[in-house]
Each structure stands twice: as structure tokens, then as C-alpha cells.
PDB file of C-alpha atoms and ligand atoms in Angstrom:
ATOM      1  CA  MET A  66     113.967 206.892 -98.907  1.00  0.00           C
ATOM      2  CA  LYS A  67     113.804 208.563 -95.474  1.00  0.00           C
ATOM      3  CA  GLU A  68     117.525 208.063 -94.777  1.00  0.00           C
ATOM      4  CA  LYS A  69     118.542 210.001 -97.892  1.00  0.00           C
ATOM      5  CA  ILE A  70     116.115 212.814 -97.102  1.00  0.00           C
ATOM      6  CA  LEU A  71     117.434 213.041 -93.538  1.00  0.00           C
ATOM      7  CA  ILE A  72     120.988 213.331 -94.849  1.00  0.00           C
ATOM      8  CA  LYS A  73     120.035 215.994 -97.397  1.00  0.00           C
ATOM      9  CA  GLU A  74     118.223 218.001 -94.732  1.00  0.00           C
ATOM     10  CA  ALA A  75     121.249 217.891 -92.412  1.00  0.00           C
ATOM     11  CA  ILE A  76     123.483 219.145 -95.218  1.00  0.00           C
ATOM     12  CA  LYS A  77     121.024 221.964 -95.921  1.00  0.00           C
ATOM     13  CA  ALA A  78     120.714 222.888 -92.228  1.00  0.00           C
ATOM     14  CA  ARG A  79     124.503 223.232 -91.966  1.00  0.00           C
ATOM     15  CA  GLU A  80     124.303 226.314 -94.182  1.00  0.00           C
ATOM     16  CA  ASN A  81     122.539 228.286 -91.434  1.00  0.00           C
ATOM     17  CA  ALA A  82     125.228 227.593 -88.836  1.00  0.00           C
ATOM     18  CA  TYR A  83     126.052 230.670 -86.780  1.00  0.00           C
ATOM     19  CA  CYS A  84     129.702 230.045 -85.948  1.00  0.00           C
ATOM     20  CA  PRO A  85     131.747 233.275 -86.111  1.00  0.00           C
ATOM     21  CA  TYR A  86     134.130 232.013 -83.383  1.00  0.00           C
ATOM     22  CA  SER A  87     134.998 228.504 -84.555  1.00  0.00           C
ATOM     23  CA  ASN A  88     134.043 228.831 -88.220  1.00  0.00           C
ATOM     24  CA  PHE A  89     133.031 225.185 -87.868  1.00  0.00           C
ATOM     25  CA  LYS A  90     129.610 224.630 -89.387  1.00  0.00           C
ATOM     26  CA  VAL A  91     127.455 221.741 -88.206  1.00  0.00           C
ATOM     27  CA  GLY A  92     124.009 220.701 -89.414  1.00  0.00           C
ATOM     28  CA  ALA A  93     121.650 218.072 -88.059  1.00  0.00           C
ATOM     29  CA  ALA A  94     118.324 216.527 -89.020  1.00  0.00           C
ATOM     30  CA  VAL A  95     116.187 214.326 -86.788  1.00  0.00           C
ATOM     31  CA  LEU A  96     113.256 212.037 -87.412  1.00  0.00           C
ATOM     32  CA  PHE A  97     110.731 211.761 -84.568  1.00  0.00           C
ATOM     33  CA  GLU A  98     107.575 209.743 -83.960  1.00  0.00           C
ATOM     34  CA  ASP A  99     105.347 212.179 -85.843  1.00  0.00           C
ATOM     35  CA  ASP A 100     107.376 211.161 -88.946  1.00  0.00           C
ATOM     36  CA  GLU A 101     108.449 214.749 -89.472  1.00  0.00           C
ATOM     37  CA  ILE A 102     112.018 215.847 -89.972  1.00  0.00           C
ATOM     38  CA  TYR A 103     113.312 218.705 -87.798  1.00  0.00           C
ATOM     39  CA  THR A 104     116.610 220.397 -88.445  1.00  0.00           C
ATOM     40  CA  GLY A 105     119.143 222.442 -86.548  1.00  0.00           C
ATOM     41  CA  CYS A 106     122.561 224.046 -86.806  1.00  0.00           C
ATOM     42  CA  ASN A 107     125.135 225.109 -84.256  1.00  0.00           C
ATOM     43  CA  VAL A 108     124.503 228.532 -82.759  1.00  0.00           C
ATOM     44  CA  GLU A 109     127.542 230.063 -81.109  1.00  0.00           C
ATOM     45  CA  ASN A 110     127.788 232.830 -78.552  1.00  0.00           C
ATOM     46  CA  ALA A 111     130.455 235.358 -77.547  1.00  0.00           C
ATOM     47  CA  SER A 112     130.412 233.766 -74.086  1.00  0.00           C
ATOM     48  CA  PHE A 113     131.326 230.431 -75.768  1.00  0.00           C
ATOM     49  CA  GLY A 114     129.540 228.506 -72.995  1.00  0.00           C
ATOM     50  CA  ALA A 115     126.124 229.524 -74.300  1.00  0.00           C
ATOM     51  CA  THR A 116     126.839 227.849 -77.643  1.00  0.00           C
ATOM     52  CA  MET A 117     124.331 225.234 -78.767  1.00  0.00           C
ATOM     53  CA  CYS A 118     125.238 222.249 -80.939  1.00  0.00           C
ATOM     54  CA  ALA A 119     123.352 221.430 -84.127  1.00  0.00           C
ATOM     55  CA  GLU A 120     122.062 218.075 -82.850  1.00  0.00           C
ATOM     56  CA  ARG A 121     120.550 219.549 -79.712  1.00  0.00           C
ATOM     57  CA  THR A 122     119.054 222.461 -81.649  1.00  0.00           C
ATOM     58  CA  ALA A 123     117.276 219.929 -83.880  1.00  0.00           C
ATOM     59  CA  ILE A 124     116.207 217.628 -81.023  1.00  0.00           C
ATOM     60  CA  PHE A 125     114.901 220.465 -78.853  1.00  0.00           C
ATOM     61  CA  THR A 126     112.946 221.869 -81.795  1.00  0.00           C
ATOM     62  CA  ALA A 127     111.260 218.485 -82.290  1.00  0.00           C
ATOM     63  CA  VAL A 128     110.527 218.114 -78.570  1.00  0.00           C
ATOM     64  CA  SER A 129     109.106 221.627 -78.438  1.00  0.00           C
ATOM     65  CA  LYS A 130     106.620 220.511 -81.111  1.00  0.00           C
ATOM     66  CA  GLY A 131     105.357 217.729 -78.843  1.00  0.00           C
ATOM     67  CA  ASN A 132     107.634 214.823 -79.760  1.00  0.00           C
ATOM     68  CA  THR A 133     109.552 212.597 -77.373  1.00  0.00           C
ATOM     69  CA  LYS A 134     110.689 209.603 -79.445  1.00  0.00           C
ATOM     70  CA  LEU A 135     113.781 210.024 -81.571  1.00  0.00           C
ATOM     71  CA  LYS A 136     113.917 207.521 -84.449  1.00  0.00           C
ATOM     72  CA  ALA A 137     117.033 208.608 -86.379  1.00  0.00           C
ATOM     73  CA  ILE A 138     119.505 211.470 -86.622  1.00  0.00           C
ATOM     74  CA  ALA A 139     121.939 212.697 -89.272  1.00  0.00           C
ATOM     75  CA  LEU A 140     124.731 215.176 -88.653  1.00  0.00           C
ATOM     76  CA  ILE A 141     127.398 216.809 -90.752  1.00  0.00           C
ATOM     77  CA  GLY A 142     130.328 218.980 -89.700  1.00  0.00           C
ATOM     78  CA  ASP A 143     133.689 218.871 -91.455  1.00  0.00           C
ATOM     79  CA  LEU A 144     133.174 218.344 -95.183  1.00  0.00           C
ATOM     80  CA  ASN A 145     136.498 216.504 -95.466  1.00  0.00           C
ATOM     81  CA  GLY A 146     135.948 214.043 -92.664  1.00  0.00           C
ATOM     82  CA  TYR A 147     133.420 212.454 -90.362  1.00  0.00           C
ATOM     83  CA  THR A 148     132.313 214.609 -87.439  1.00  0.00           C
ATOM     84  CA  TYR A 149     130.999 212.517 -84.564  1.00  0.00           C
ATOM     85  CA  PRO A 150     128.476 213.956 -82.103  1.00  0.00           C
ATOM     86  CA  CYS A 151     129.887 215.430 -78.895  1.00  0.00           C
ATOM     87  CA  GLY A 152     129.275 213.705 -75.563  1.00  0.00           C
ATOM     88  CA  MET A 153     126.579 216.105 -74.439  1.00  0.00           C
ATOM     89  CA  CYS A 154     124.606 215.555 -77.644  1.00  0.00           C
ATOM     90  CA  ARG A 155     124.952 211.765 -77.261  1.00  0.00           C
ATOM     91  CA  GLN A 156     123.499 212.114 -73.768  1.00  0.00           C
ATOM     92  CA  VAL A 157     120.560 214.143 -75.093  1.00  0.00           C
ATOM     93  CA  MET A 158     120.014 211.603 -77.897  1.00  0.00           C
ATOM     94  CA  SER A 159     119.851 208.841 -75.278  1.00  0.00           C
ATOM     95  CA  GLU A 160     117.181 210.803 -73.366  1.00  0.00           C
ATOM     96  CA  PHE A 161     114.812 210.722 -76.338  1.00  0.00           C
ATOM     97  CA  ALA A 162     115.909 207.709 -78.400  1.00  0.00           C
ATOM     98  CA  GLU A 163     113.081 205.208 -78.713  1.00  0.00           C
ATOM     99  CA  ASN A 164     115.737 202.475 -78.230  1.00  0.00           C
ATOM    100  CA  GLY A 165     119.476 201.947 -78.423  1.00  0.00           C
ATOM    101  CA  ASP A 166     119.285 200.670 -81.995  1.00  0.00           C
ATOM    102  CA  ILE A 167     118.336 203.998 -83.557  1.00  0.00           C
ATOM    103  CA  LYS A 168     120.611 205.014 -86.391  1.00  0.00           C
ATOM    104  CA  VAL A 169     123.031 207.907 -86.235  1.00  0.00           C
ATOM    105  CA  TYR A 170     124.189 208.976 -89.706  1.00  0.00           C
ATOM    106  CA  ILE A 171     127.596 210.642 -89.560  1.00  0.00           C
ATOM    107  CA  VAL A 172     127.740 212.427 -92.875  1.00  0.00           C
ATOM    108  CA  LYS A 173     130.600 213.712 -95.021  1.00  0.00           C
ATOM    109  CA  ASN A 174     128.477 214.244 -98.107  1.00  0.00           C
ATOM    110  CA  GLU A 175     125.362 212.815 -99.742  1.00  0.00           C
ATOM    111  CA  THR A 176     127.114 209.596-100.730  1.00  0.00           C
ATOM    112  CA  ASP A 177     129.744 209.183 -98.004  1.00  0.00           C
ATOM    113  CA  TYR A 178     128.379 208.606 -94.527  1.00  0.00           C
ATOM    114  CA  LEU A 179     128.815 206.243 -91.601  1.00  0.00           C
ATOM    115  CA  VAL A 180     125.882 204.509 -89.979  1.00  0.00           C
ATOM    116  CA  LYS A 181     126.180 203.828 -86.255  1.00  0.00           C
ATOM    117  CA  THR A 182     123.660 202.853 -83.619  1.00  0.00           C
ATOM    118  CA  LEU A 183     123.296 205.006 -80.525  1.00  0.00           C
ATOM    119  CA  ASP A 184     124.386 202.011 -78.414  1.00  0.00           C
ATOM    120  CA  GLU A 185     127.644 201.864 -80.359  1.00  0.00           C
ATOM    121  CA  LEU A 186     128.298 205.545 -79.718  1.00  0.00           C
ATOM    122  CA  MET A 187     127.035 205.602 -76.137  1.00  0.00           C
ATOM    123  CA  PRO A 188     127.258 202.191 -74.459  1.00  0.00           C
ATOM    124  CA  GLY A 189     126.060 201.877 -70.870  1.00  0.00           C
ATOM    125  CA  SER A 190     124.485 205.311 -70.812  1.00  0.00           C
ATOM    126  CA  PHE A 191     122.829 206.895 -67.787  1.00  0.00           C
ATOM    127  CA  THR A 192     119.117 207.343 -68.481  1.00  0.00           C
ATOM    128  CA  ARG A 193     115.853 208.020 -66.696  1.00  0.00           C
ATOM    129  CA  LYS A 194     115.611 204.268 -65.986  1.00  0.00           C
ATOM    130  CA  ASP A 195     118.445 204.738 -63.510  1.00  0.00           C
ATOM    131  CA  LEU A 196     116.264 207.129 -61.537  1.00  0.00           C
ATOM    132  CA  GLU A 197     113.327 204.743 -61.174  1.00  0.00           C
TER     133      GLU A 197
HETATM  134  N1  THU B 259     129.387 221.242 -82.512  1.00  0.00           N
HETATM  135  C1  THU B 259     128.158 220.765 -82.841  1.00  0.00           C
HETATM  136  O1  THU B 259     127.296 221.501 -83.332  1.00  0.00           O
HETATM  137  N2  THU B 259     127.904 219.452 -82.628  1.00  0.00           N
HETATM  138  C2  THU B 259     128.810 218.561 -82.111  1.00  0.00           C
HETATM  139  O2  THU B 259     128.456 217.417 -81.842  1.00  0.00           O
HETATM  140  C3  THU B 259     130.204 218.984 -81.933  1.00  0.00           C
HETATM  141  C4  THU B 259     130.414 220.438 -81.888  1.00  0.00           C
HETATM  142  C5  THU B 259     129.657 222.679 -82.737  1.00  0.00           C
HETATM  143  C6  THU B 259     129.727 223.500 -81.475  1.00  0.00           C
HETATM  144  C7  THU B 259     130.603 224.647 -81.904  1.00  0.00           C
HETATM  145  O3  THU B 259     129.783 225.643 -82.482  1.00  0.00           O
HETATM  146  C8  THU B 259     131.486 224.071 -82.998  1.00  0.00           C
HETATM  147  O4  THU B 259     130.902 222.837 -83.374  1.00  0.00           O
HETATM  148  C9  THU B 259     132.910 223.831 -82.564  1.00  0.00           C
HETATM  149  O5  THU B 259     132.957 223.091 -81.395  1.00  0.00           O
END
């Protein structure tokens, strides 16, 4: 089942987090229109501001391979709770989401996870449609 694989891949990606400043590991896995799963972790920087979140690392990797339609995303941060995506990552998700109903899996472990839609997390978002 794709959902389970996505969750497993996010958990695996978390292990590569480069986070010497926060010590807060995050992993993400995304499914795009080519039906491939791309993963990412947070990559911190001594300047702090140059830090990249796990979700955007994964999304930008998929886009750099020629994809533009995000179908689902899983993320995992804190192993003892549910880490929701930051506002900037929600904005980037809304740029590529094929619609507002795409699922966002907010994962604590392989069996405990929340399932939200992007619209629930980011209602009334500003998108390219606003620029038409
Ligand atoms: N972080 C993410 O990777 N994704 C989020 O949605 C929230 C925050 C990372 C950035 C930073 O490396 C660490 O978590 C602490 O903010």
C-alpha cells in the first residue's frame, strides 16, 4: 500500500537529517505524478537562515526531476508527538499540490499517524491562480 511505503520512507529519510544546531530531526517523503517517491531531510546551516526543511528538500528534489504534481506527503519529526509542517512548507505544498484534497501524513511512527488534507492545514491559500 503506497501510504505505508510513503510513511516508511519518511521515517528512513529522517535518519539523514543534518541538524547540529537544533538536534531536531525531520524526514519527509513525497509522491508525485510519476508515481515515484522522493525523500528529504532537514539540512541546517550555521547561518540558521539558510536551513532547509525536510518537506521542501523532498519536494524540490521531485520537481528537479521534472515533476510538478504533488499527490501525497508524509513527514516525521518528534518521535514522541506529531510534528506539523511549518507555514513555509505548507505554502510550497500548495504550489505543487494537484488539488486541495491531497493527503498529508503527520507521522509519529509506522502505526501512529494523522491524516490531514492540505486544505485542512492551509485553508484559503494564496496560489498562482491569484496571479492570473
Ligand atoms: N523543520 C522541518 O524540517 N520541517 C518543518 O516543517 C518544521 C521544521 C526543521 C527545520 C530545522 O532544521 C528544525 O526542524 C528545527 O526548526
